[in-house]
Amino acid sequence: LGMEVGYNAFRALLGLHQQFGVINEQHVAALTHDTQVLIWPSPLCPEDPCYQKVLQWVREGGRLLVTGDLSRNGDRQPTRRTRLEELCGVRFVEQLSTPPFRNAAKVQAVTDGATTLELSPCQRVQPTTGQVRLAAPDGTPVLIENRVGLGTVTFCTDPIETGAAEQVVPLLTWLYAKALAPVPSAATQPRLTSDLHLCRQPLASGGEFSVVYNTNLPPGAVTAAMPAGTFTVQARVAARYPGLAVSSGEGKLVAVGASGEAAVDGKPLLQGEAQVICLALDRENLAQSSAVLLCPFSTGRTQLQSARQWRSPVMVVGDLQDGKWRTFEVRRGLSSVQLDEDLKTCLLLICEEPE
């Protein structure tokens, strides 16, 4: 459940092309007011120290969006309902569905302007200090806004993130867009679609790190173009996977990650279907590098398409153990590799045999 909540929240935020970070409940003490909006997706049963820190952060001027419920203890018993009034400005009236799951069978058509949304409140609440911004046809509050100290809390009584992705991601996109306004979205390349999120990060060394994330649901993949310095990397990116490209301060393309296939400025670099990242350990361009590290993340076939004039290339299969390299086997040549369940957990170093 926790993973699906995260996946659904991430997909909605990425679809909005928002730059965001992630913090877990054990580290909320690190929250600062550089955070423009904090989204707390269907927390259900946060521990008391975590709740108190978030409450303090809001009182000092933070903006919070919370969905579903946060009034339960570690046994999922409703022993913390005072939190609803203290933070969300509402009083509990009636349980409408069994937490933590969203009850898709009890959906109500809620109208927000010209938009009709199928929402399913998990509890009926009555506003105390909160203002109802959106209600179901039967009067059940769905979206409440509450002032807490210097900050603002938006509370949605539907634990949207716990539902099936194909049903709830459009709802989350609507909700998060409301909560994030007027936070600006990240600039994106015109050739990317709303399902692809591109992040470009300059490096202290002078290079650039580009990541594109495919927010679509499996199965399937798309081909995305990523800029990295003066290079353009065309990479196959599977659903719910990233692709990446890294250039160095010296103007070299030193890393590429893809779901099987990748090309650099139209010239093939990787072939196959396995999810891999390749790194140039000698900091030369990947296509000419004499020391390429392949890092697999799935089973399947992979092959490096090198433009280098090799003398006696080998593939060294190994891993790092206690900070030291350990060789398991050595394979000669640059033929394709079929990654099985064992081999995908190893590192593959392509280099000249004497090295």
mmCIF file of N, CA and C in Angstrom, residues 277-339:
data_model
loop_
_atom_site.group_PDB
_atom_site.id
_atom_site.type_symbol
_atom_site.label_atom_id
_atom_site.label_comp_id
_atom_site.label_asym_id
_atom_site.label_seq_id
_atom_site.Cartn_x
_atom_site.Cartn_y
_atom_site.Cartn_z
ATOM 1 N N ILE A 277 22.560 1.090 -16.857
ATOM 2 C CA ILE A 277 23.270 2.360 -16.877
ATOM 3 C C ILE A 277 24.716 2.050 -17.236
ATOM 4 N N CYS A 278 25.300 2.804 -18.164
ATOM 5 C CA CYS A 278 26.702 2.617 -18.503
ATOM 6 C C CYS A 278 27.486 3.873 -18.143
ATOM 7 N N LEU A 279 28.674 3.681 -17.574
ATOM 8 C CA LEU A 279 29.515 4.762 -17.087
ATOM 9 C C LEU A 279 30.899 4.655 -17.707
ATOM 10 N N ALA A 280 31.464 5.767 -18.146
ATOM 11 C CA ALA A 280 32.833 5.796 -18.656
ATOM 12 C C ALA A 280 33.762 6.087 -17.485
ATOM 13 N N LEU A 281 34.470 5.068 -17.013
ATOM 14 C CA LEU A 281 35.321 5.231 -15.833
ATOM 15 C C LEU A 281 36.563 6.062 -16.130
ATOM 16 N N ASP A 282 36.948 6.145 -17.379
ATOM 17 C CA ASP A 282 38.112 6.963 -17.746
ATOM 18 C C ASP A 282 37.712 8.383 -18.132
ATOM 19 N N ARG A 283 36.416 8.719 -17.983
ATOM 20 C CA ARG A 283 35.862 10.050 -18.241
ATOM 21 C C ARG A 283 36.007 10.475 -19.708
ATOM 22 N N GLU A 284 36.159 9.496 -20.605
ATOM 23 C CA GLU A 284 36.106 9.761 -22.039
ATOM 24 C C GLU A 284 34.667 9.596 -22.512
ATOM 25 N N ASN A 285 34.404 9.998 -23.753
ATOM 26 C CA ASN A 285 33.080 9.747 -24.316
ATOM 27 C C ASN A 285 32.792 8.253 -24.281
ATOM 28 N N LEU A 286 31.573 7.904 -23.923
ATOM 29 C CA LEU A 286 31.217 6.492 -23.789
ATOM 30 C C LEU A 286 31.542 5.679 -25.037
ATOM 31 N N ALA A 287 31.292 6.238 -26.198
ATOM 32 C CA ALA A 287 31.496 5.491 -27.437
ATOM 33 C C ALA A 287 32.970 5.183 -27.692
ATOM 34 N N GLN A 288 33.883 5.982 -27.097
ATOM 35 C CA GLN A 288 35.323 5.755 -27.281
ATOM 36 C C GLN A 288 36.022 5.295 -26.007
ATOM 37 N N SER A 289 35.295 5.134 -24.940
ATOM 38 C CA SER A 289 35.915 4.823 -23.649
ATOM 39 C C SER A 289 36.576 3.445 -23.657
ATOM 40 N N SER A 290 37.695 3.344 -22.936
ATOM 41 C CA SER A 290 38.385 2.058 -22.785
ATOM 42 C C SER A 290 38.041 1.371 -21.470
ATOM 43 N N ALA A 291 37.123 1.970 -20.702
ATOM 44 C CA ALA A 291 36.717 1.371 -19.420
ATOM 45 C C ALA A 291 35.261 1.750 -19.156
ATOM 46 N N VAL A 292 34.348 0.896 -19.618
ATOM 47 C CA VAL A 292 32.919 1.157 -19.489
ATOM 48 C C VAL A 292 32.330 0.200 -18.463
ATOM 49 N N LEU A 293 31.665 0.757 -17.464
ATOM 50 C CA LEU A 293 31.006 -0.051 -16.439
ATOM 51 C C LEU A 293 29.522 -0.133 -16.760
ATOM 52 N N LEU A 294 29.001 -1.355 -16.925
ATOM 53 C CA LEU A 294 27.567 -1.577 -17.141
ATOM 54 C C LEU A 294 26.944 -1.979 -15.819
ATOM 55 N N CYS A 295 25.912 -1.247 -15.423
ATOM 56 C CA CYS A 295 25.193 -1.515 -14.172
ATOM 57 C C CYS A 295 23.781 -1.972 -14.520
ATOM 58 N N PRO A 296 23.486 -3.266 -14.425
ATOM 59 C CA PRO A 296 22.148 -3.757 -14.801
ATOM 60 C C PRO A 296 21.125 -3.546 -13.681
ATOM 61 N N PHE A 297 19.882 -3.389 -14.099
ATOM 62 C CA PHE A 297 18.781 -3.257 -13.150
ATOM 63 C C PHE A 297 17.619 -4.193 -13.488
ATOM 64 N N SER A 298 17.812 -5.055 -14.485
ATOM 65 C CA SER A 298 16.757 -6.005 -14.842
ATOM 66 C C SER A 298 17.382 -7.155 -15.614
ATOM 67 N N THR A 299 16.589 -8.177 -15.840
ATOM 68 C CA THR A 299 17.014 -9.258 -16.727
ATOM 69 C C THR A 299 16.829 -8.829 -18.177
ATOM 70 N N GLY A 300 17.381 -9.642 -19.094
ATOM 71 C CA GLY A 300 17.249 -9.345 -20.516
ATOM 72 C C GLY A 300 18.599 -9.183 -21.177
ATOM 73 N N ARG A 301 18.571 -8.920 -22.467
ATOM 74 C CA ARG A 301 19.798 -8.812 -23.241
ATOM 75 C C ARG A 301 20.286 -7.372 -23.268
ATOM 76 N N THR A 302 21.628 -7.207 -23.254
ATOM 77 C CA THR A 302 22.214 -5.886 -23.420
ATOM 78 C C THR A 302 23.525 -6.008 -24.177
ATOM 79 N N GLN A 303 23.865 -4.963 -24.945
ATOM 80 C CA GLN A 303 25.123 -4.940 -25.693
ATOM 81 C C GLN A 303 25.558 -3.504 -25.898
ATOM 82 N N LEU A 304 26.823 -3.229 -25.587
ATOM 83 C CA LEU A 304 27.412 -1.921 -25.828
ATOM 84 C C LEU A 304 27.859 -1.825 -27.283
ATOM 85 N N GLN A 305 27.443 -0.760 -27.956
ATOM 86 C CA GLN A 305 27.857 -0.511 -29.335
ATOM 87 C C GLN A 305 28.985 0.520 -29.299
ATOM 88 N N SER A 306 30.207 0.048 -29.196
ATOM 89 C CA SER A 306 31.353 0.930 -29.037
ATOM 90 C C SER A 306 31.944 1.314 -30.389
ATOM 91 N N ALA A 307 32.396 2.577 -30.507
ATOM 92 C CA ALA A 307 33.082 3.040 -31.716
ATOM 93 C C ALA A 307 34.598 2.957 -31.566
ATOM 94 N N ARG A 308 35.061 2.479 -30.440
ATOM 95 C CA ARG A 308 36.494 2.388 -30.169
ATOM 96 C C ARG A 308 37.131 1.250 -30.972
ATOM 97 N N GLN A 309 38.369 1.448 -31.368
ATOM 98 C CA GLN A 309 39.139 0.392 -32.027
ATOM 99 C C GLN A 309 39.808 -0.459 -30.944
ATOM 100 N N TRP A 310 39.161 -1.549 -30.578
ATOM 101 C CA TRP A 310 39.652 -2.397 -29.497
ATOM 102 C C TRP A 310 40.746 -3.343 -30.007
ATOM 103 N N ARG A 311 41.666 -3.701 -29.105
ATOM 104 C CA ARG A 311 42.689 -4.690 -29.415
ATOM 105 C C ARG A 311 42.247 -6.067 -28.928
ATOM 106 N N SER A 312 41.978 -6.160 -27.644
ATOM 107 C CA SER A 312 41.572 -7.444 -27.053
ATOM 108 C C SER A 312 40.593 -7.185 -25.916
ATOM 109 N N PRO A 313 39.349 -6.843 -26.270
ATOM 110 C CA PRO A 313 38.390 -6.456 -25.230
ATOM 111 C C PRO A 313 37.900 -7.654 -24.416
ATOM 112 N N VAL A 314 37.628 -7.393 -23.156
ATOM 113 C CA VAL A 314 37.055 -8.406 -22.270
ATOM 114 C C VAL A 314 35.929 -7.763 -21.472
ATOM 115 N N MET A 315 35.024 -8.608 -20.988
ATOM 116 C CA MET A 315 33.997 -8.181 -20.045
ATOM 117 C C MET A 315 34.274 -8.869 -18.718
ATOM 118 N N VAL A 316 34.587 -8.075 -17.705
ATOM 119 C CA VAL A 316 34.889 -8.606 -16.378
ATOM 120 C C VAL A 316 33.620 -8.533 -15.536
ATOM 121 N N VAL A 317 33.133 -9.677 -15.100
ATOM 122 C CA VAL A 317 31.931 -9.748 -14.274
ATOM 123 C C VAL A 317 32.358 -9.775 -12.819
ATOM 124 N N GLY A 318 31.861 -8.846 -12.024
ATOM 125 C CA GLY A 318 32.266 -8.797 -10.627
ATOM 126 C C GLY A 318 31.333 -7.935 -9.802
ATOM 127 N N ASP A 319 31.833 -7.498 -8.652
ATOM 128 C CA ASP A 319 31.048 -6.661 -7.753
ATOM 129 C C ASP A 319 31.989 -6.011 -6.754
ATOM 130 N N LEU A 320 31.488 -5.021 -6.043
ATOM 131 C CA LEU A 320 32.250 -4.386 -4.972
ATOM 132 C C LEU A 320 31.854 -5.012 -3.646
ATOM 133 N N GLN A 321 32.817 -5.488 -2.909
ATOM 134 C CA GLN A 321 32.578 -6.084 -1.602
ATOM 135 C C GLN A 321 33.546 -5.466 -0.608
ATOM 136 N N ASP A 322 32.990 -4.881 0.441
ATOM 137 C CA ASP A 322 33.796 -4.184 1.449
ATOM 138 C C ASP A 322 34.694 -3.133 0.814
ATOM 139 N N GLY A 323 34.164 -2.457 -0.210
ATOM 140 C CA GLY A 323 34.891 -1.387 -0.857
ATOM 141 C C GLY A 323 35.955 -1.829 -1.841
ATOM 142 N N LYS A 324 36.033 -3.129 -2.115
ATOM 143 C CA LYS A 324 37.043 -3.650 -3.029
ATOM 144 C C LYS A 324 36.385 -4.445 -4.150
ATOM 145 N N TRP A 325 37.008 -4.370 -5.342
ATOM 146 C CA TRP A 325 36.479 -5.096 -6.491
ATOM 147 C C TRP A 325 36.777 -6.585 -6.357
ATOM 148 N N ARG A 326 35.769 -7.402 -6.675
ATOM 149 C CA ARG A 326 35.948 -8.853 -6.688
ATOM 150 C C ARG A 326 35.497 -9.384 -8.039
ATOM 151 N N THR A 327 36.387 -10.080 -8.736
ATOM 152 C CA THR A 327 36.087 -10.634 -10.056
ATOM 153 C C THR A 327 35.483 -12.020 -9.926
ATOM 154 N N PHE A 328 34.358 -12.238 -10.633
ATOM 155 C CA PHE A 328 33.712 -13.542 -10.647
ATOM 156 C C PHE A 328 34.083 -14.347 -11.896
ATOM 157 N N GLU A 329 34.113 -13.668 -13.038
ATOM 158 C CA GLU A 329 34.504 -14.340 -14.281
ATOM 159 C C GLU A 329 34.917 -13.292 -15.313
ATOM 160 N N VAL A 330 35.621 -13.747 -16.361
ATOM 161 C CA VAL A 330 36.067 -12.867 -17.440
ATOM 162 C C VAL A 330 35.590 -13.456 -18.763
ATOM 163 N N ARG A 331 34.926 -12.630 -19.591
ATOM 164 C CA ARG A 331 34.441 -13.065 -20.897
ATOM 165 C C ARG A 331 35.131 -12.242 -21.983
ATOM 166 N N ARG A 332 35.594 -12.876 -23.029
ATOM 167 C CA ARG A 332 36.290 -12.191 -24.101
ATOM 168 C C ARG A 332 35.315 -11.706 -25.176
ATOM 169 N N GLY A 333 35.640 -10.543 -25.755
ATOM 170 C CA GLY A 333 34.838 -10.013 -26.838
ATOM 171 C C GLY A 333 33.788 -9.024 -26.366
ATOM 172 N N LEU A 334 33.055 -8.469 -27.338
ATOM 173 C CA LEU A 334 32.018 -7.472 -27.051
ATOM 174 C C LEU A 334 30.644 -7.969 -27.482
ATOM 175 N N SER A 335 30.423 -9.270 -27.400
ATOM 176 C CA SER A 335 29.128 -9.823 -27.796
ATOM 177 C C SER A 335 28.061 -9.423 -26.782
ATOM 178 N N SER A 336 26.818 -9.598 -27.182
ATOM 179 C CA SER A 336 25.715 -9.255 -26.279
ATOM 180 C C SER A 336 25.699 -10.188 -25.077
ATOM 181 N N VAL A 337 25.108 -9.716 -23.983
ATOM 182 C CA VAL A 337 25.046 -10.459 -22.731
ATOM 183 C C VAL A 337 23.590 -10.674 -22.365
ATOM 184 N N GLN A 338 23.244 -11.912 -22.040
ATOM 185 C CA GLN A 338 21.901 -12.217 -21.557
ATOM 186 C C GLN A 338 21.939 -12.182 -20.037
ATOM 187 N N LEU A 339 21.312 -11.176 -19.460
ATOM 188 C CA LEU A 339 21.319 -11.000 -18.010
ATOM 189 C C LEU A 339 20.237 -11.853 -17.379
#
